[in-house]
C-alpha positions in Angstrom: 1.1 20.6 -28.9 -1.9 18.3 -29.3 -3.7 18.1 -32.5 -7.5 18.7 -33.0 -10.0 17.7 -35.5 -11.9 20.2 -37.5 -14.4 19.5 -40.2 -16.1 22.8 -41.3 -16.8 23.5 -37.5 -15.7 20.2 -35.8 -12.6 20.2 -33.5 -10.8 17.7 -31.3 -8.6 18.4 -28.3 -7.4 17.2 -24.9 -8.9 18.6 -21.8 -9.4 17.7 -18.1 -12.5 15.9 -16.9 -14.6 16.3 -13.9 -15.9 13.4 -11.8 -19.4 14.2 -13.0 -18.6 14.1 -16.6 -17.0 10.6 -16.2 -20.4 9.2 -15.1 -22.3 10.6 -18.1 -23.3 9.1 -21.4 -25.3 10.7 -24.2 -26.3 14.3 -25.1 -26.6 16.5 -22.1 -27.8 20.1 -22.4 -25.6 22.6 -20.6 -28.6 24.0 -18.8 -30.6 20.9 -17.9 -30.9 18.0 -15.4 -30.6 15.1 -17.6 -29.8 13.7 -21.1 -32.0 14.1 -24.2 -33.8 11.0 -25.4 -31.7 8.6 -27.5 -33.9 7.7 -30.5 -31.3 5.9 -32.6 -28.3 3.7 -31.8 -26.6 1.9 -34.7 -23.3 0.0 -34.3 -21.4 -1.2 -37.3 -18.5 -3.5 -36.5 -15.9 -4.3 -39.3 -13.3 -6.8 -38.1 -10.2 -7.6 -40.2 -8.2 -9.7 -37.8 -6.4 -8.5 -35.8 -8.1 -5.0 -35.9 -11.7 -3.9 -35.6 -13.3 -0.6 -36.5 -16.5 0.3 -34.8 -18.8 3.0 -36.2 -21.4 4.3 -33.6 -24.3 6.5 -35.0 -26.6 7.9 -32.5 -29.5 10.4 -32.6 -31.1 12.4 -29.8 -34.3 14.3 -29.7 -34.6 17.9 -28.6 -38.3 18.1 -27.4 -38.1 21.7 -26.4 -39.1 24.8 -28.4 -35.5 26.4 -28.1 -32.1 25.8 -29.4 -29.8 24.1 -27.0 -26.1 23.9 -26.3 -25.2 20.5 -25.3 -22.4 18.0 -24.4 -22.2 14.6 -26.0 -20.4 12.0 -23.8 -19.1 8.7 -25.2 -16.5 6.2 -23.5 -14.5 4.5 -26.1 -13.0 1.0 -25.0 -9.6 1.0 -23.4 -6.9 0.6 -25.9 -9.0 1.9 -28.7 -8.2 5.0 -31.0 -10.7 7.5 -32.3 -10.4 7.3 -36.0 -13.0 9.8 -37.0 -16.2 11.7 -36.1 -18.9 13.6 -37.9 -22.1 15.5 -37.1 -25.1 16.2 -39.2 -25.9 19.9 -39.5 -29.2 20.8 -41.5 -29.2 17.3 -42.8 -25.6 17.5 -44.1 -22.9 15.2 -42.8 -19.7 17.0 -41.7 -16.5 15.1 -41.3 -13.6 16.2 -39.1 -10.0 17.0 -40.0 -6.9 18.1 -37.9 -6.3 21.5 -36.4 -4.2 22.8 -33.5 -5.9 23.0 -30.2 -5.7 26.8 -29.5 -6.7 27.8 -33.0 -9.8 25.4 -32.8 -11.0 27.1 -29.6 -10.7 30.5 -31.0 -12.7 29.4 -34.1 -15.3 27.7 -32.0 -15.9 31.0 -29.9 -16.1 33.1 -33.1 -18.7 30.7 -34.6 -20.8 30.7 -31.4 -20.7 34.6 -31.3 -21.9 34.5 -35.0 -24.7 32.0 -34.2 -23.2 29.4 -36.6 -23.0 25.6 -36.1 -19.9 24.6 -34.2 -18.8 21.3 -32.4 -15.9 21.1 -30.1 -14.6 17.6 -29.3 -12.5 17.0 -26.2 -10.9 13.9 -24.8 -11.3 13.9 -21.1 -9.6 11.7 -18.5 -9.2 8.0 -19.6 -11.1 7.1 -22.7 -14.1 9.5 -22.3 -14.8 11.8 -25.2 -17.0 14.9 -25.0 -18.4 16.7 -27.9 -19.6 20.2 -27.4 -22.5 21.0 -29.9 -24.4 24.1 -30.6 -27.1 24.5 -31.6 -29.2 21.5 -31.1 -32.3 22.8 -32.9 -35.8 22.8 -31.3 -38.0 19.8 -31.8 -35.3 18.3 -34.1 -33.0 15.3 -33.9 -29.2 15.7 -33.6 -27.1 12.9 -35.3 -23.5 12.0 -34.1 -21.1 9.6 -35.7 -18.0 8.3 -33.8 -15.6 5.8 -35.2 -12.7 4.0 -33.3 -10.3 1.2 -33.9 -9.0 -1.4 -31.5 -7.0 -4.5 -31.5 -8.8 -7.9 -31.2 -5.9 -10.2 -30.6 -2.9 -10.9 -32.9 -2.3 -14.5 -31.9 -4.9 -17.0 -30.5 -8.7 -16.5 -30.3 -10.2 -13.3 -31.5 -12.5 -11.4 -29.1 -14.4 -8.2 -29.7 -16.5 -6.5 -27.1 -18.9 -3.6 -27.2 -19.9 -2.2 -23.9 -21.8 0.9 -23.0 -23.0 2.2 -19.7 -26.5 3.9 -20.3 -27.9 6.3 -17.8 -28.9 4.5 -14.6 -32.2 2.6 -15.0 -32.3 3.3 -18.6 -31.4 0.4 -20.8 -30.7 1.3 -24.5 -33.9 0.4 -26.3 -33.0 1.1 -29.8 -29.8 -0.8 -30.6 -29.2 -2.2 -34.2 -26.1 -4.0 -34.9 -24.2 -4.9 -38.2 -21.1 -7.1 -38.4 -18.5 -7.9 -41.0 -15.9 -10.4 -39.8 -12.9 -11.4 -41.9 -9.5 -13.0 -41.2 -6.5 -13.9 -43.5 -7.4 -17.5 -43.1 -10.5 -19.7 -42.3 -12.6 -18.9 -39.3 -14.3 -21.3 -36.9 -16.3 -21.3 -33.6 -17.7 -17.9 -34.5 -20.1 -16.8 -31.8 -22.2 -13.6 -31.0 -23.6 -13.0 -27.5 -25.6 -10.1 -26.1 -28.1 -10.0 -29.0 -30.6 -12.5 -30.4 -28.9 -12.9 -33.8 -26.3 -15.2 -35.6 -23.3 -14.5 -37.7 -23.5 -16.4 -40.9 -20.7 -17.1 -43.3 -20.8 -16.1 -47.0 -19.1 -17.7 -49.9 -15.8 -16.0 -49.4 -15.6 -17.2 -45.7 -16.5 -13.8 -44.1 -19.1 -13.8 -41.3 -21.8 -11.1 -41.6 -24.8 -9.8 -39.8 -26.8 -7.1 -41.8 -28.1 -4.0 -40.1 -31.8 -5.0 -39.8 -34.9 -2.8 -39.3 -35.6 -4.4 -35.9 -34.3 -2.6 -32.8 -33.2 -4.4 -29.8 -32.9 -3.6 -26.0 -29.3 -3.4 -25.0 -28.7 -4.6 -21.5 -25.6 -6.9 -21.6 -22.2 -6.3 -23.4 -22.2 -7.5 -27.0 -19.3 -9.9 -27.6 -18.0 -11.7 -30.7 -15.5 -14.6 -30.2 -13.8 -16.7 -33.0 -11.0 -19.0 -33.6 -8.4 -18.9 -36.5 -8.3 -22.4 -38.0 -5.0 -24.0 -37.8 -3.2 -24.1 -41.2 -1.8 -27.6 -42.1 
């Protein structure tokens, strides 16, 4: 039996995907014709060679005067494993924990019936995840955090890529990126592409990029490439 995540009212399970769902990204109301506006998109990458953890924090705005039930869609990279997720409910961050699938669905339905705050997280086909959220409060923002881990190469050059397919014709306008790159030995030829920024070494030999206040338009994939210096 597949496990699911639960954190107060957060759940994780496996489910089947429709072709329509596979093309979606962002927060889509169940009764609506398109996604809610993405107003925040922070990406924090911590690479400890040969693994990388990515923390994606996104906020969406509900401009309507009513509470919405919505699905949040996010495609994680091939080969990545979801390591955690959380929602903010009334300004409070709620982390997930493990629970069995059928029990989670029973709890979810009971919470909806009682008009409390549930979120059901489903893994669809491939690497697409869907979070069912209720309620998305009127004229408020809904924040979602998703964390995943992926390999970046055990031997040879290290390579990390962050790709995201935004809605057609809608580049992500609000991207902010932070990077912390470390390895067991010295690093060299460290490069960042896809964003007008530079990774700089600190005294310990780690390369960093702080999460700045400036927001960038995200059109091309973000890539971090580096070499492990040969030990003599």
